[in-house]
Amino acid sequence: MPISFGGQGILLDIEGTTSSVQFVYEVLFPYVRAHLDEFIEKSWKREGAICARELIAKDAGAESFPKWCGHLLMAERQKKLAAEVIRLMDADSKSTGLKALQGLISKEGYASGALRAHVYPDVPEAFKRWKDAGKAVRIFSSGSITAQQELFEHTEAGNLRPFLSGHYDTTTGPKREAESYRKIAAAWELAPREILFVSDVPAELDAACAAGMQTALSVRPGNAALPEGVTHPRIASFDEIELT
């Protein structure tokens, strides 16, 4: 059912909202797994990889990566890191360190042409329509900002990054906490009521609504079954967002 939106900012989730769940779990994550060991070894001294593994160690409760590894030799440290990444992926963790490392690996996949991101057919035209109408579009995803930027730059429909004015990830805060959405509104310099958040996860929409944002539930093919009692307005396509 169409919904009306007269605010200034449109905030979007990715998985199940702009891009299919299947792309994430059947293409993107398997690529990360297949290239994990190689990436860890070749990028060991790169700044981004160092920062990612520090975050992974801290997420595991350690003060630092070296302390997490103790007296392990280099090869053993790499194996421990890889095993932790696989464990986190198996648990579908949204931890910041994991997402940072996944983003670095997927960036290489996009750069090589091995990856092209799926977006729903209505997404490119909606982005253009919203930009032409003077609306600002931003992304809030558990994937790292790097991963978000690379995904939208390398879609099957071409480079969609120019349509986006900002990105937020879990460094802003958890997606199921209202304070994260208050921080986004403040950073955006918009009143929460001027922002429409679209996601396929009711708990995220609950948090955004609690922060004062308008909400819409994305109902796309392949999305998880919805629990009973969800009251957020539902849309099956961005074409159902009518600007006023």
Coordinates of C-alpha atoms in Angstrom, one line a residue:
M1 CA 0.0 0.0 0.0
P2 CA 1.5 3.4 -0.9
I3 CA 2.7 5.7 1.9
S4 CA 3.1 9.5 1.8
F5 CA 6.3 11.1 2.9
G6 CA 6.9 14.9 3.1
G7 CA 10.1 15.0 5.0
Q8 CA 13.7 15.6 3.8
G9 CA 15.7 12.5 4.4
I10 CA 15.3 8.8 3.4
L11 CA 17.3 6.4 5.4
L12 CA 17.6 2.8 4.1
D13 CA 18.7 -0.6 5.2
I14 CA 20.4 -2.8 2.6
E15 CA 19.7 -6.5 3.0
G16 CA 16.1 -7.1 2.2
T17 CA 15.5 -3.5 1.4
T18 CA 17.7 -2.4 -1.5
S19 CA 19.4 -5.7 -2.1
S20 CA 18.2 -9.3 -1.8
V21 CA 19.0 -11.5 1.2
Q22 CA 20.1 -14.1 -1.3
F23 CA 22.8 -11.9 -2.7
V24 CA 24.3 -11.4 0.8
Y25 CA 24.1 -15.0 1.9
E26 CA 24.6 -16.9 -1.3
V27 CA 27.1 -14.6 -3.1
L28 CA 28.8 -12.1 -0.9
F29 CA 29.4 -14.1 2.3
P30 CA 30.6 -17.2 0.4
Y31 CA 33.1 -15.0 -1.5
V32 CA 34.4 -13.7 1.9
R33 CA 34.8 -17.3 3.2
A34 CA 36.6 -18.5 0.0
H35 CA 39.1 -15.6 0.1
L36 CA 39.6 -15.3 3.9
D37 CA 42.8 -17.1 4.4
E38 CA 44.5 -15.5 1.3
F39 CA 43.4 -12.1 2.4
I40 CA 44.6 -12.5 6.0
E41 CA 48.1 -13.6 4.8
K42 CA 48.6 -11.0 2.1
S43 CA 47.2 -8.0 4.0
W44 CA 48.7 -8.7 7.4
K45 CA 50.7 -5.5 7.5
R46 CA 48.0 -3.2 5.9
E47 CA 46.5 -0.6 8.1
G48 CA 42.9 -1.5 7.4
A49 CA 43.5 -5.2 8.2
I50 CA 45.4 -4.3 11.4
C51 CA 42.5 -2.2 12.6
A52 CA 39.9 -4.9 11.7
R53 CA 41.7 -7.6 13.6
E54 CA 42.2 -5.3 16.6
L55 CA 38.4 -4.8 16.6
I56 CA 37.8 -8.5 16.3
A57 CA 40.1 -9.2 19.3
K58 CA 38.3 -6.5 21.4
D59 CA 34.9 -7.9 20.4
A60 CA 36.3 -11.2 21.8
G61 CA 37.0 -9.5 25.1
A62 CA 40.7 -9.0 24.7
E63 CA 42.6 -5.7 25.3
S64 CA 44.4 -6.0 22.0
F65 CA 45.1 -8.4 19.2
P66 CA 48.6 -9.3 20.5
K67 CA 47.2 -10.0 23.9
W68 CA 44.4 -12.1 22.4
C69 CA 47.0 -14.2 20.6
G70 CA 49.6 -14.4 23.5
H71 CA 52.7 -16.2 22.4
L72 CA 51.4 -17.7 19.2
L73 CA 53.6 -17.6 16.2
M74 CA 52.5 -15.7 13.1
A75 CA 50.9 -18.6 11.2
E76 CA 49.1 -19.6 14.4
R77 CA 47.8 -16.0 14.9
Q78 CA 46.5 -16.0 11.3
K79 CA 44.7 -19.3 11.9
K80 CA 43.2 -18.1 15.1
L81 CA 41.9 -15.0 13.4
A82 CA 40.5 -16.9 10.5
A83 CA 38.8 -19.4 12.9
E84 CA 37.2 -16.5 14.8
V85 CA 35.9 -14.9 11.6
I86 CA 34.3 -18.1 10.5
R87 CA 32.8 -18.6 14.0
L88 CA 31.3 -15.1 13.9
M89 CA 30.0 -15.6 10.3
D90 CA 28.4 -18.9 11.3
A91 CA 26.6 -17.1 14.1
D92 CA 25.6 -14.3 11.7
S93 CA 27.3 -11.8 14.0
K94 CA 26.9 -8.1 13.4
S95 CA 30.1 -7.3 15.3
T96 CA 32.0 -4.2 14.0
G97 CA 35.3 -6.0 13.6
L98 CA 33.9 -8.8 11.5
K99 CA 32.0 -6.3 9.3
A100 CA 35.2 -4.3 8.8
L101 CA 37.1 -7.3 7.6
Q102 CA 34.3 -8.5 5.4
G103 CA 34.2 -5.1 3.8
L104 CA 37.9 -5.2 3.0
I105 CA 37.6 -8.6 1.4
S106 CA 34.5 -7.7 -0.6
K107 CA 36.1 -4.5 -1.8
E108 CA 38.7 -6.6 -3.6
G109 CA 36.0 -8.7 -5.1
Y110 CA 34.2 -5.7 -6.5
A111 CA 37.5 -4.2 -7.8
S112 CA 38.4 -7.4 -9.6
G113 CA 35.0 -7.7 -11.2
A114 CA 34.3 -11.0 -9.3
L115 CA 31.4 -9.4 -7.5
R116 CA 28.5 -7.3 -8.8
A117 CA 25.9 -6.3 -6.2
H118 CA 22.2 -7.0 -6.6
V119 CA 19.7 -4.2 -6.3
Y120 CA 16.0 -4.5 -6.8
P121 CA 14.8 -3.2 -10.2
D122 CA 12.9 -0.2 -8.6
V123 CA 16.0 1.0 -6.7
P124 CA 17.9 3.0 -9.3
E125 CA 14.9 4.9 -10.6
A126 CA 13.8 5.6 -7.0
F127 CA 17.2 7.0 -6.1
K128 CA 17.1 9.3 -9.2
R129 CA 13.5 10.3 -8.4
W130 CA 14.3 11.2 -4.8
K131 CA 17.4 13.1 -5.7
D132 CA 15.5 15.1 -8.4
A133 CA 12.9 15.9 -5.7
G134 CA 15.6 17.3 -3.4
K135 CA 15.4 14.4 -0.9
A136 CA 18.7 13.2 0.7
V137 CA 19.2 9.5 0.8
R138 CA 21.5 7.7 3.3
I139 CA 22.3 4.2 4.3
F140 CA 22.3 2.5 7.8
S141 CA 23.5 -1.0 7.6
S142 CA 25.4 -3.4 9.9
G143 CA 27.9 -3.8 7.0
S144 CA 30.9 -1.4 7.3
I145 CA 30.8 1.9 5.5
T146 CA 33.5 0.6 3.1
A147 CA 31.3 -2.4 2.3
Q148 CA 28.3 -0.2 1.7
Q149 CA 30.1 2.2 -0.6
E150 CA 31.6 -0.6 -2.6
L151 CA 28.2 -2.3 -3.0
F152 CA 26.5 0.7 -4.3
E153 CA 29.4 1.6 -6.6
H154 CA 29.4 -1.8 -8.2
T155 CA 25.8 -2.8 -8.7
E156 CA 24.3 -4.7 -11.6
A157 CA 22.6 -1.4 -12.5
G158 CA 25.9 0.6 -12.4
N159 CA 27.3 3.1 -10.0
L160 CA 24.6 4.3 -7.6
R161 CA 26.9 6.0 -5.1
P162 CA 26.4 9.5 -6.4
F163 CA 22.7 9.3 -5.3
L164 CA 23.8 8.7 -1.6
S165 CA 24.8 11.5 0.7
G166 CA 25.9 9.5 3.7
H167 CA 26.5 6.1 5.3
Y168 CA 26.2 4.8 8.9
D169 CA 27.3 1.5 10.3
T170 CA 27.5 -0.1 13.8
T171 CA 30.2 2.4 14.8
T172 CA 27.2 4.7 15.2
G173 CA 25.4 2.1 17.4
P174 CA 23.3 -1.0 17.2
K175 CA 20.5 -1.0 14.7
R176 CA 17.9 -2.0 17.3
E177 CA 18.5 0.8 19.7
A178 CA 16.7 4.2 19.5
E179 CA 19.8 6.1 20.4
S180 CA 21.5 5.1 17.2
Y181 CA 18.7 6.8 15.2
R182 CA 18.9 9.9 17.4
K183 CA 22.6 10.1 16.6
I184 CA 21.9 9.7 12.9
A185 CA 19.3 12.5 12.9
A186 CA 21.7 14.8 14.8
A187 CA 24.6 14.1 12.4
W188 CA 22.2 14.7 9.5
E189 CA 21.1 17.9 11.1
L190 CA 17.4 16.9 10.6
A191 CA 14.6 16.5 13.1
P192 CA 13.8 12.8 13.4
R193 CA 10.3 13.3 12.1
E194 CA 11.9 14.6 8.8
I195 CA 13.5 11.1 8.2
L196 CA 11.8 8.0 6.8
F197 CA 13.6 4.8 7.7
V198 CA 13.0 1.7 5.5
S199 CA 14.0 -1.7 6.7
D200 CA 12.8 -5.4 6.6
V201 CA 13.5 -5.8 10.3
P202 CA 10.6 -4.8 12.6
A203 CA 12.9 -4.4 15.6
E204 CA 15.0 -1.8 13.8
L205 CA 11.8 0.0 12.7
D206 CA 10.6 0.0 16.3
A207 CA 13.9 1.6 17.4
A208 CA 13.7 4.3 14.7
C209 CA 10.0 5.0 15.6
A210 CA 11.0 5.4 19.2
A211 CA 13.5 8.0 18.1
G212 CA 10.8 9.9 16.3
M213 CA 11.4 8.8 12.7
Q214 CA 8.8 7.8 10.2
T215 CA 9.1 4.1 9.2
A216 CA 8.2 1.7 6.4
L217 CA 8.6 -2.1 6.4
S218 CA 10.2 -3.5 3.3
V219 CA 8.4 -6.6 2.1
R220 CA 10.6 -8.2 -0.6
P221 CA 10.8 -11.7 -2.0
G222 CA 12.9 -14.0 0.1
N223 CA 12.7 -11.8 3.3
A224 CA 12.2 -13.5 6.6
A225 CA 8.6 -14.3 7.7
L226 CA 7.2 -11.5 9.8
P227 CA 6.0 -12.0 13.4
E228 CA 2.5 -11.2 14.4
G229 CA 1.6 -7.7 15.5
V230 CA 3.9 -5.7 13.2
T231 CA 2.2 -2.3 12.7
H232 CA 4.6 -0.4 10.5
P233 CA 3.4 0.6 7.1
R234 CA 4.4 -2.0 4.5
I235 CA 5.8 -1.5 1.0
A236 CA 6.8 -4.0 -1.6
S237 CA 8.6 -1.5 -3.7
F238 CA 10.1 2.0 -3.4
D239 CA 7.5 3.0 -6.0
E240 CA 5.0 2.9 -3.2
I241 CA 6.7 5.9 -1.4
E242 CA 4.8 8.9 -2.6
L243 CA 6.5 12.2 -2.0
T244 CA 4.4 15.1 -0.9

